[in-house]
CSV table of C-alpha atoms in Angstrom, one decimal:
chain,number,residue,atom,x,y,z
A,1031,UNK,CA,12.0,6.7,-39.5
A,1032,UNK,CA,11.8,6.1,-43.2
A,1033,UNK,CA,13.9,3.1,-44.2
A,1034,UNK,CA,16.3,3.5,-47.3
A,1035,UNK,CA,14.6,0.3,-48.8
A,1036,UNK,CA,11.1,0.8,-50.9
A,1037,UNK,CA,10.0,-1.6,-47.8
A,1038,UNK,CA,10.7,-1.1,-44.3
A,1039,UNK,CA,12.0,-3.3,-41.6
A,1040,UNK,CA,9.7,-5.2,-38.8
A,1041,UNK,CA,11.9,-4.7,-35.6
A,1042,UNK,CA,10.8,-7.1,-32.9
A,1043,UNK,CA,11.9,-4.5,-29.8
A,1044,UNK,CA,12.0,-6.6,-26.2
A,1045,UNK,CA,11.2,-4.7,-23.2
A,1046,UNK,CA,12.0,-4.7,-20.0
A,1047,UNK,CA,10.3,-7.3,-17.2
A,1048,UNK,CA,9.5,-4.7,-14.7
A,1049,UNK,CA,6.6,-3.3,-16.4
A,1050,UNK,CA,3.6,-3.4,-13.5
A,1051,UNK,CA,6.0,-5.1,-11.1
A,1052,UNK,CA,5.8,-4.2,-7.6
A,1053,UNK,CA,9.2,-2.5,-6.4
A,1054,UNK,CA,10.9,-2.8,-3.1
A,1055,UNK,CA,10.4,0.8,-1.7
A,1056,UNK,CA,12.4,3.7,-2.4
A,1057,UNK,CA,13.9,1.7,-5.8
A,1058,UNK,CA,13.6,3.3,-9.0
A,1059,UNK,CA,13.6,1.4,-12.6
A,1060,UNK,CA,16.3,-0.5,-13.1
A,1061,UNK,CA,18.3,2.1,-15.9
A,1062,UNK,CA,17.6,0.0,-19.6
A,1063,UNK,CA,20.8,-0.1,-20.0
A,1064,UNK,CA,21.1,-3.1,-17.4
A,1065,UNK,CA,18.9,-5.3,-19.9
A,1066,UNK,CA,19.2,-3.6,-23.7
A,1067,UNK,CA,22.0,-4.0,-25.3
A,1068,UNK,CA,23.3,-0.6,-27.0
A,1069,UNK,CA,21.9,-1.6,-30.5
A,1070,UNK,CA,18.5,-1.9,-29.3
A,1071,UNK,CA,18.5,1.1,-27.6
A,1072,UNK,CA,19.7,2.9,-30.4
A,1073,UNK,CA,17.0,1.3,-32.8
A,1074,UNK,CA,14.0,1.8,-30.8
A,1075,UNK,CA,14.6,5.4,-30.5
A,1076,UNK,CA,15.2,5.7,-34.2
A,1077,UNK,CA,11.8,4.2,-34.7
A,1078,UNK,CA,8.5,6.5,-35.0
A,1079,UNK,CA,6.5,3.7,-35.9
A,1080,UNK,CA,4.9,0.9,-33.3
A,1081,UNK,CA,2.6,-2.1,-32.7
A,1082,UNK,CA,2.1,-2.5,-29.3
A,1083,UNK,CA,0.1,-4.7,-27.0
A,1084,UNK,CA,0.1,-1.7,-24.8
A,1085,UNK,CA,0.3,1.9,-25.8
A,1086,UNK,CA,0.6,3.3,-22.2
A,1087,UNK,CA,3.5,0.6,-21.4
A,1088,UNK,CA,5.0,1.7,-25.0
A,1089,UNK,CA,5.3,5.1,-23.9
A,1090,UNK,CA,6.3,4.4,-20.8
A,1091,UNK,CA,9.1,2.2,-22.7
A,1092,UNK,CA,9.8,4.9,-25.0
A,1093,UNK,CA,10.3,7.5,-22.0
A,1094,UNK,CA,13.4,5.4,-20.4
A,1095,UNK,CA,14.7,4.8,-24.0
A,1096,UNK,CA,14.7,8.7,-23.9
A,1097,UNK,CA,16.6,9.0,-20.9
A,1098,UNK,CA,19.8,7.4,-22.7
A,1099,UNK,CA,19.1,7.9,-26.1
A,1100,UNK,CA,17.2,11.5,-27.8
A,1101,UNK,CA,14.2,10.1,-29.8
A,1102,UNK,CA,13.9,10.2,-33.0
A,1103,UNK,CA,10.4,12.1,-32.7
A,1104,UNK,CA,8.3,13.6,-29.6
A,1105,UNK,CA,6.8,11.2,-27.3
A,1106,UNK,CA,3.2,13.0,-28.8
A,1107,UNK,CA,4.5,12.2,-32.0
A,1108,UNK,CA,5.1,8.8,-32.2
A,1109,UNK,CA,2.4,6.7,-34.4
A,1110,UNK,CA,1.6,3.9,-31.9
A,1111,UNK,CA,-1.2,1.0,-32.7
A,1112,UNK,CA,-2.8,-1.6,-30.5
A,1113,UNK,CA,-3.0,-5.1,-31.7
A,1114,UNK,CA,-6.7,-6.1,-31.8
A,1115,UNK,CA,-8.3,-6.7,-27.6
A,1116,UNK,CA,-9.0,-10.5,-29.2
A,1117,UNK,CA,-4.7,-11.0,-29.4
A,1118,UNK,CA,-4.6,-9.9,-25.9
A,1119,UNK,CA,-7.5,-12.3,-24.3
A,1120,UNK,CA,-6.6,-15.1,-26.7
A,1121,UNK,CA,-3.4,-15.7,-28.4
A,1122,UNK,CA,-3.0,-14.7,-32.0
A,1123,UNK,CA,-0.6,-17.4,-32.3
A,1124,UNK,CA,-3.1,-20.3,-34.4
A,1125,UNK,CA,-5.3,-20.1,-37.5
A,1126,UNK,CA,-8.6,-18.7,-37.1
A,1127,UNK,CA,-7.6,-16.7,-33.7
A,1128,UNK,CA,-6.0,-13.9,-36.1
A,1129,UNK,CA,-7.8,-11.2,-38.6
A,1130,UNK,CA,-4.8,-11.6,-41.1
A,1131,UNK,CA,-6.4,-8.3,-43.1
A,1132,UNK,CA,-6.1,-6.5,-39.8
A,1133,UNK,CA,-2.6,-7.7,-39.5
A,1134,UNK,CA,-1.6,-6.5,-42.9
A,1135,UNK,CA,-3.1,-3.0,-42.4
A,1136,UNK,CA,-0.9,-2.3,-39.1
A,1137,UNK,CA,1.8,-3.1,-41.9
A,1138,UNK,CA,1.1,-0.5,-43.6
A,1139,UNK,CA,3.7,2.0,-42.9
A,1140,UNK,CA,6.5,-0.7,-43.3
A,1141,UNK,CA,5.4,-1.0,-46.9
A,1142,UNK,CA,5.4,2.9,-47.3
A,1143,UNK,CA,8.8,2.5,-46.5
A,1144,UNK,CA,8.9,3.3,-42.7
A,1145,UNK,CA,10.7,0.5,-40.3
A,1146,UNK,CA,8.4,-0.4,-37.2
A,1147,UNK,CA,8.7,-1.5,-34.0
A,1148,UNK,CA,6.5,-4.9,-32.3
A,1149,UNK,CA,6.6,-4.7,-28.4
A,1150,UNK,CA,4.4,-6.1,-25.4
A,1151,UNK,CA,4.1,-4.8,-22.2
A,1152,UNK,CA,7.3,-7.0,-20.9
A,1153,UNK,CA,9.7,-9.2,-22.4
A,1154,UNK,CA,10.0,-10.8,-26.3
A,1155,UNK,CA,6.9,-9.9,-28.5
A,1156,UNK,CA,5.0,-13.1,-30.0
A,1157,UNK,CA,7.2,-15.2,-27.0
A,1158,UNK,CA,4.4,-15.7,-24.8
A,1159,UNK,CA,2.8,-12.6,-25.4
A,1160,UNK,CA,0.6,-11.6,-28.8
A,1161,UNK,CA,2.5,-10.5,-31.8
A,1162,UNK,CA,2.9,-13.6,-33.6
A,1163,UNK,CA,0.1,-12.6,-36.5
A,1164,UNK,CA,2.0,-9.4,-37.4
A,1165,UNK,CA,5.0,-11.3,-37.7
A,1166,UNK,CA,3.3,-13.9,-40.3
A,1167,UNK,CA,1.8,-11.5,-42.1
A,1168,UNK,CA,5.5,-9.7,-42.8
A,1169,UNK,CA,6.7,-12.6,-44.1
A,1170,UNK,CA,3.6,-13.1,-46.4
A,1171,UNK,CA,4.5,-9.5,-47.6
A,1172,UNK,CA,8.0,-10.1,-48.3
A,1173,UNK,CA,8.7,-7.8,-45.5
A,1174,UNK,CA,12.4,-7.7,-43.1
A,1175,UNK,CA,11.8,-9.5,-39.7
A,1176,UNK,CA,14.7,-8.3,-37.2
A,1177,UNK,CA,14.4,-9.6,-33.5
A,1178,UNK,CA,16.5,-7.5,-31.2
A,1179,UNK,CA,18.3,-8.7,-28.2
A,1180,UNK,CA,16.9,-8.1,-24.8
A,1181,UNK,CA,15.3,-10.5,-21.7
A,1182,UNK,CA,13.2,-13.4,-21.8
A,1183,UNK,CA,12.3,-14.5,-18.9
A,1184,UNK,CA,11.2,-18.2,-20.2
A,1185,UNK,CA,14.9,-18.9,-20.9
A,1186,UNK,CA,16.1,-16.8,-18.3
A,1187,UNK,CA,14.4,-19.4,-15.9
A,1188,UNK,CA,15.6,-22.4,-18.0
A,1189,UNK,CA,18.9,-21.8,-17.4
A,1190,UNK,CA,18.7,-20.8,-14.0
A,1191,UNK,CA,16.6,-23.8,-13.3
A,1192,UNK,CA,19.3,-27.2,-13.3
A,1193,UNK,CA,16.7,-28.4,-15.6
A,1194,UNK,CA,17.3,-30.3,-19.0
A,1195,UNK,CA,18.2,-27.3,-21.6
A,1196,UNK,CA,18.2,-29.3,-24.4
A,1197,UNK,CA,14.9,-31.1,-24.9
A,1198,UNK,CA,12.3,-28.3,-22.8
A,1199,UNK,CA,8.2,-27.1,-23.7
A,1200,UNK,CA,6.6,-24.1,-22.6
A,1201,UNK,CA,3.0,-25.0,-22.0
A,1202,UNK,CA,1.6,-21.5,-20.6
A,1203,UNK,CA,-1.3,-21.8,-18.8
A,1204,UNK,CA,-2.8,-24.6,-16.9
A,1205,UNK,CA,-6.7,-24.9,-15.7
A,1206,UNK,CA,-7.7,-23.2,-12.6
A,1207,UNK,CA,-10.1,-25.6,-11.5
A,1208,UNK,CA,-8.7,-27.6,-8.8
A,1209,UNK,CA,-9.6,-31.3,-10.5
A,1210,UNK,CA,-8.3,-30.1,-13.5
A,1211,UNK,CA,-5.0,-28.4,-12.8
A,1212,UNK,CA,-3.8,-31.7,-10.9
A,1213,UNK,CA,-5.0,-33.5,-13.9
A,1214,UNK,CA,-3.0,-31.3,-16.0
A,1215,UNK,CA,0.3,-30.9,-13.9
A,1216,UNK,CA,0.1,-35.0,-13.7
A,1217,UNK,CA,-0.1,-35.5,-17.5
A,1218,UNK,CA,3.0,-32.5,-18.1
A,1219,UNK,CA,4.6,-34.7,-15.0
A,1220,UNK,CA,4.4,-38.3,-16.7
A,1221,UNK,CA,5.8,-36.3,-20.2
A,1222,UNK,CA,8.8,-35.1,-18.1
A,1223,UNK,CA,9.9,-38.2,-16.7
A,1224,UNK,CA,9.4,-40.3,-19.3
A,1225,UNK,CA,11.1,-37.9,-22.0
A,1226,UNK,CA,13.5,-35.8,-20.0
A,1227,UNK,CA,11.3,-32.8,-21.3
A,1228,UNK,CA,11.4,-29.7,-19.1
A,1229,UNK,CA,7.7,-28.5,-19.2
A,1230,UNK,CA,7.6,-24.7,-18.5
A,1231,UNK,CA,4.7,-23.2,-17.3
A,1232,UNK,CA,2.8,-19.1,-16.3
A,1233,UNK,CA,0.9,-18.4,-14.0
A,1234,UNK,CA,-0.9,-14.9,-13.4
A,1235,UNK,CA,0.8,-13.6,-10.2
A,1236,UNK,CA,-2.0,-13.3,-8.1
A,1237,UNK,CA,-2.9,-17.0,-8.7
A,1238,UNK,CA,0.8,-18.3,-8.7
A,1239,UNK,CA,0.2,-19.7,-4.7
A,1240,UNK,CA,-2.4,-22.0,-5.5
A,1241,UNK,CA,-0.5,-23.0,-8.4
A,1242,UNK,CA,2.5,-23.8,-6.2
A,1243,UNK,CA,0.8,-25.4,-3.7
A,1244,UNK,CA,-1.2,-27.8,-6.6
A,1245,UNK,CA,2.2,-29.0,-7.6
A,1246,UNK,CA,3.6,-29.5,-4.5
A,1247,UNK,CA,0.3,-31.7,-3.4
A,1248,UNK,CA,0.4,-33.0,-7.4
A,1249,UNK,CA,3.7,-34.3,-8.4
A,1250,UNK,CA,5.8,-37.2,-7.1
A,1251,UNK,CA,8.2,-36.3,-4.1
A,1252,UNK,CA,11.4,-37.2,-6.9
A,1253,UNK,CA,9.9,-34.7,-9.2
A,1254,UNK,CA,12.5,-31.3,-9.5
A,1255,UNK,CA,10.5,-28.4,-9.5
A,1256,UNK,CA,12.0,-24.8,-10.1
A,1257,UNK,CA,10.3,-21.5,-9.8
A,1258,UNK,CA,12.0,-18.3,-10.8
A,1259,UNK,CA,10.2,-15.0,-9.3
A,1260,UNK,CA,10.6,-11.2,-10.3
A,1261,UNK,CA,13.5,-12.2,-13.3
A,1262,UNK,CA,16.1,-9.6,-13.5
A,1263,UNK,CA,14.2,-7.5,-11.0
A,1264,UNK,CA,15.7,-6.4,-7.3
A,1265,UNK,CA,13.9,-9.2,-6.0
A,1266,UNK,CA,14.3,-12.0,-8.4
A,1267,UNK,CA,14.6,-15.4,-6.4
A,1268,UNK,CA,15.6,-18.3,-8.1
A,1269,UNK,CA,14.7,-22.2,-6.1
A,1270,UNK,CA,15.0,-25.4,-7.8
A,1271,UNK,CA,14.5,-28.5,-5.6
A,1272,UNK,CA,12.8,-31.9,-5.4
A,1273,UNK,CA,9.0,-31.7,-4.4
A,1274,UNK,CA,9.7,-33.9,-1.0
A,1275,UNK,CA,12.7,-31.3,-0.5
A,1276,UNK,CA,10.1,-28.1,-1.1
A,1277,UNK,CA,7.8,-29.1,1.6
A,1278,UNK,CA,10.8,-30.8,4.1
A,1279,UNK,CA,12.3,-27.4,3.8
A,1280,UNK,CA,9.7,-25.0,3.1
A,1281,UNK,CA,11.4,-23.8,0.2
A,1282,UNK,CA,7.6,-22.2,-0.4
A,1283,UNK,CA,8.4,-19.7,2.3
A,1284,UNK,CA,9.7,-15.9,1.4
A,1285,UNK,CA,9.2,-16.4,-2.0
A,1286,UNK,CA,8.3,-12.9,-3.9
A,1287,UNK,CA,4.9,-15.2,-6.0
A,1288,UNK,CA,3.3,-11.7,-6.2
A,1289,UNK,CA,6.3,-11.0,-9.1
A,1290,UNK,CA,6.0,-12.7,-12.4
A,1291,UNK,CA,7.0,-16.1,-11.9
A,1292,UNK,CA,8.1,-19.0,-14.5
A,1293,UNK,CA,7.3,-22.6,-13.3
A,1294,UNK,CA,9.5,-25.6,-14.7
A,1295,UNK,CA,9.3,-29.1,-13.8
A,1296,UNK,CA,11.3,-32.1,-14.5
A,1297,UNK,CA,13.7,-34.4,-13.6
């Protein structure tokens, strides 16, 4: 949609966190409307123009938008770009790890005039998913940066968690190697305590087991430790608990770690 401003608008369009999730059988999508708010709805199907991490997932989006709200043009004729494969692998978050030309050109539409939608396949854009280039490179170009309200899961775990709210990191990845990883979850563990810092951490589902069991072998027995599967899915199971309370109790057990999870430790 064409914006009534010489410059259009960058609209930072959350998604959904059940994108590629494994649902309990029988169950459908949850409808948006359980996670957008109204205005979102109403301004991602107004919008014609996208930069995605995911153009399948964006379609997919765009199709459950459709179901509440008409679209503003067909499905076929919606003007949907990737973000380079290099934002997906690596982060286009730091200098040097984003093509800021390439980032301008996706612009290009917003300075013809047309607003524009940023997604990723679940959740915020640029909040621990790619997107944060494109949203530089609008501000260098003078360009309208809207976020719109919808889930994510990071602080959706935070506040589910007991954990300190006020002073909190989100550290994303640790190393997979064994040595490593307990090397790492000790150092984010000795911040914690010392600071009161929460330290929030991702895992890719399939490896978020070992990643559980590494902290529960890792960290000190005082040591909380939340972990928030499947957020605002069917599923979603919140625990937060003291290591030596995880193992005593085999919190561990029944846990849905095949769903997204978010990992937060503190005190």
């Amino acid at each position: 949609m064409k914006s009534s401003n010489a410059t259009g608008t960058l609209y930072l369009v959350p998604t959904p966190l059940d994108f590629g999730c494994p649902l309990p059988a029988g169950t459908d999508p949850a409808p948006l409307a359980q996670t957008l708010p109204l205005d979102t709805l109403q301004t991602a199907a107004r919008l014609t123009h996208w930069i995605t991490e995911n153009a399948k997932s964006t379609r997919a989006f765009l199709k459950r938008v459709a179901l509440t709200h008409p679209l503003a043009a067909s499905l076929q004729s919606q003007h949907i770009t990737e973000l380079p494969r290099q934002a997906h692998k690596k982060g286009d978050h730091a200098p040097g790890q984003a093509d800021e030309a390439t980032a301008k050109n996706l612009l290009a539409p917003v300075m013809s005039g047309h607003d524009m939608g940023l997604v990723c396949e679940a959740g915020m854009p640029a909040i621990a998913d790619p997107g944060s280039s494109i949203v530089r490179a609008a501000h260098a170009q003078g360009i309208a940066v809207r976020p719109l309200t919808g889930p994510v899961s990071l602080m959706l775990a935070l506040a589910a968690s007991g954990l300190n709210g006020q002073s909190f990191a989100f550290v994303g990845y640790v190393p997979q190697e064994a040595t490593e990883r307990a090397k790492r979850l000790r150092e984010l563990e000795a911040l914690a305590l010392k600071t009161g810092q929460t330290q929030i951490l991702i895992e890719t589902p399939y490896r978020n087991p070992a990643l559980l069991q590494a902290m529960q072998q890792s960290l000190h027995p005082h040591t909380r430790l939340s972990l928030c599967c499947g957020m605002t899915l069917p599923q979603q199971t919140v625990r937060s608990a003291v290591v030596s309370d995880w193992k005593r109790l085999s919190l561990a057990q029944g846990l849905p770690l095949e769903l997204p999870t978010v990992f937060l430790l503190g005190r």
